[in-house]
Amino acid sequence: MSTTMQKIGIEKVKHSKIDQVDFDNLSFGSVFTDHMLVCDYKDGAWETPKITPYQPITLDPSSKIFHYGQSIFEGMKAYKDTENKVWLFRPLDNFKRLNISAKRMAIPEIPEEYFMEGLKALVEVDKNWIPQKDGSSLYIRPFVFASGKGFHASPANEYKFLICLAPSGSYFSGKVKVLIEETYSRSANGGVGYAKAGGNYAGQFYPTQLAAEKGYSQVIWTDDNNHEYIEEAGAMNIFVRINDTLITGPTSDRILDGITRKSILQIAEDEGIATEVRKITVTEVVEAAKNGSLKEMFGAGTAAVISPIATFGFRDVDYDLPELKDSFATRLKKRITDIQFNRAEDPFGWRLEV
Ligand SMILES: Cc1ncc(COP(=O)(O)O)c(C=O)c1O
């Protein structure tokens, strides 16, 4: 979509709150920078975005977001290298995915220029907030929701597109224990699993709470049909290593087309690691765990990058994965983060300087 964008207006804060932040002890996504980007959709068009001080927003109680959950979001990061240069990782892919989600949720698509120029301008304004500690970065949350009024169950006529920034430490560290889920489903054929729609995540909370009561930190989602195939790990794509082959499921209506997932596949191929993109059955994973050919399982996503799974539970039995010295997870995480933080060549052209 081409637009003739006017200059993005910037209203800066009078007093930064950056001095109140303990950058050595950041959790994930709970401290926000001084500014945010706001863009309104009214009278059939997106208005030029503006950057304002970070602040609460006022909405009518009948706004459709509250009743029909018409909302979508993205998750990405900005990284600072040792020379204070600021980098984004494959931002155009987040933009494209936001509009794929928008289309599915009957939300008007965002013009590329508004997203890309708005994002760069916001990150530039708040660049002092990008943490430099190893493992930390600036988490970026673009989101769009129905602000238009009315109880009628139909798409709203007004929307808001915002971008907020959160300096963040590691998502979680260490290995995790996960449960293969056979009762609840995250997504279904013909559904919205491939979109980053807010409700997808709300629907995951209850089954994840039930798993937590049994001592598991995450759920491995299986297909809604027969719960025969493993599909995603919590809000991450899942990889399984059987012997020396790295396998991940194909993207579909039910599986999000993760940017980390596709980057890992490309890096693995570049590293000479054998990869397969195919359906993975629960049975083969359990069998591989029993006969020792299951070497690794990990989740992949922007927040945690790669999150190794230490144990998975299936039908009341726990299966432990071996502790490997030179795991694919460690190798691949190093390669991808070295590219993100500008510590290594970027042969794939993924980095974008702000
Ligand atoms: C359901 C789901 N799967 C996978 C991912 C990983 O996607 P990405 O690597 O683009 O962050 C995410 C996070 O965005 C997600 O919400």
CSV table of C-alpha atoms and ligand atoms in Angstrom, one decimal, residues 73-76 89 93-94 97 139 141 186 193-197 200-201 204 221 231-238 254-264 299-305 336, ligand 1:
chain,number,residue,atom,x,y,z
A,73,PHE,CA,0.1,-7.6,17.9
A,74,GLU,CA,3.7,-8.3,17.0
A,75,GLY,CA,6.8,-8.9,19.0
A,76,MET,CA,10.3,-7.8,17.9
A,89,PHE,CA,16.2,-7.9,12.9
A,93,ASP,CA,8.8,-9.7,8.2
A,94,ASN,CA,7.0,-8.4,11.4
A,97,ARG,CA,2.9,-10.7,9.5
A,139,TYR,CA,11.4,-5.5,23.3
A,141,ARG,CA,5.4,-4.4,20.9
A,186,ARG,CA,-4.4,-23.7,20.7
A,193,GLY,CA,-3.7,-19.8,14.9
A,194,TYR,CA,-1.4,-18.4,12.2
A,195,ALA,CA,-2.4,-14.8,13.2
A,196,LYS,CA,-1.0,-13.0,16.3
A,197,ALA,CA,-4.5,-12.3,17.5
A,200,ASN,CA,-5.2,-16.9,20.8
A,201,TYR,CA,-3.0,-16.2,23.8
A,204,GLN,CA,-3.7,-20.6,26.2
A,221,TRP,CA,0.3,-27.9,21.6
A,231,GLU,CA,2.9,-28.2,16.7
A,232,GLU,CA,4.1,-25.4,19.0
A,233,ALA,CA,5.7,-25.0,22.4
A,234,GLY,CA,3.7,-22.4,24.4
A,235,ALA,CA,4.0,-19.2,22.3
A,236,MET,CA,7.1,-20.5,20.4
A,237,ASN,CA,7.7,-22.7,17.4
A,238,ILE,CA,9.1,-26.1,18.3
A,254,ARG,CA,-2.6,-23.6,13.1
A,255,ILE,CA,1.1,-22.8,13.4
A,256,LEU,CA,2.5,-19.3,13.5
A,257,ASP,CA,5.1,-18.5,10.8
A,258,GLY,CA,7.8,-17.6,13.3
A,259,ILE,CA,10.7,-15.3,12.2
A,260,THR,CA,13.1,-17.1,14.6
A,261,ARG,CA,11.9,-20.5,13.2
A,262,LYS,CA,12.7,-19.6,9.6
A,263,SER,CA,16.0,-17.9,10.6
A,264,ILE,CA,17.0,-21.0,12.5
A,299,GLY,CA,11.2,-23.7,21.5
A,300,ALA,CA,12.1,-20.8,19.2
A,301,GLY,CA,10.7,-17.3,19.3
A,302,THR,CA,11.8,-13.6,19.5
A,303,ALA,CA,11.4,-13.3,23.2
A,304,ALA,CA,13.5,-16.2,24.4
A,305,VAL,CA,15.3,-16.8,21.0
A,336,ILE,CA,21.5,-15.9,15.5
B,1,LIG,C1,2.3,-18.8,18.8
B,1,LIG,C2,3.6,-18.4,18.5
B,1,LIG,N1,4.5,-19.2,17.8
B,1,LIG,C3,5.7,-18.9,17.5
B,1,LIG,C4,6.2,-17.6,17.8
B,1,LIG,C5,7.6,-17.2,17.4
B,1,LIG,O1,7.6,-16.3,16.4
B,1,LIG,P1,8.8,-15.2,16.2
B,1,LIG,O2,10.0,-16.1,16.1
B,1,LIG,O3,8.4,-14.5,15.0
B,1,LIG,O4,8.8,-14.4,17.4
B,1,LIG,C6,5.4,-16.7,18.5
B,1,LIG,C7,5.9,-15.4,18.9
B,1,LIG,O5,5.8,-14.4,18.2
B,1,LIG,C8,4.1,-17.1,18.8
B,1,LIG,O6,3.2,-16.3,19.5
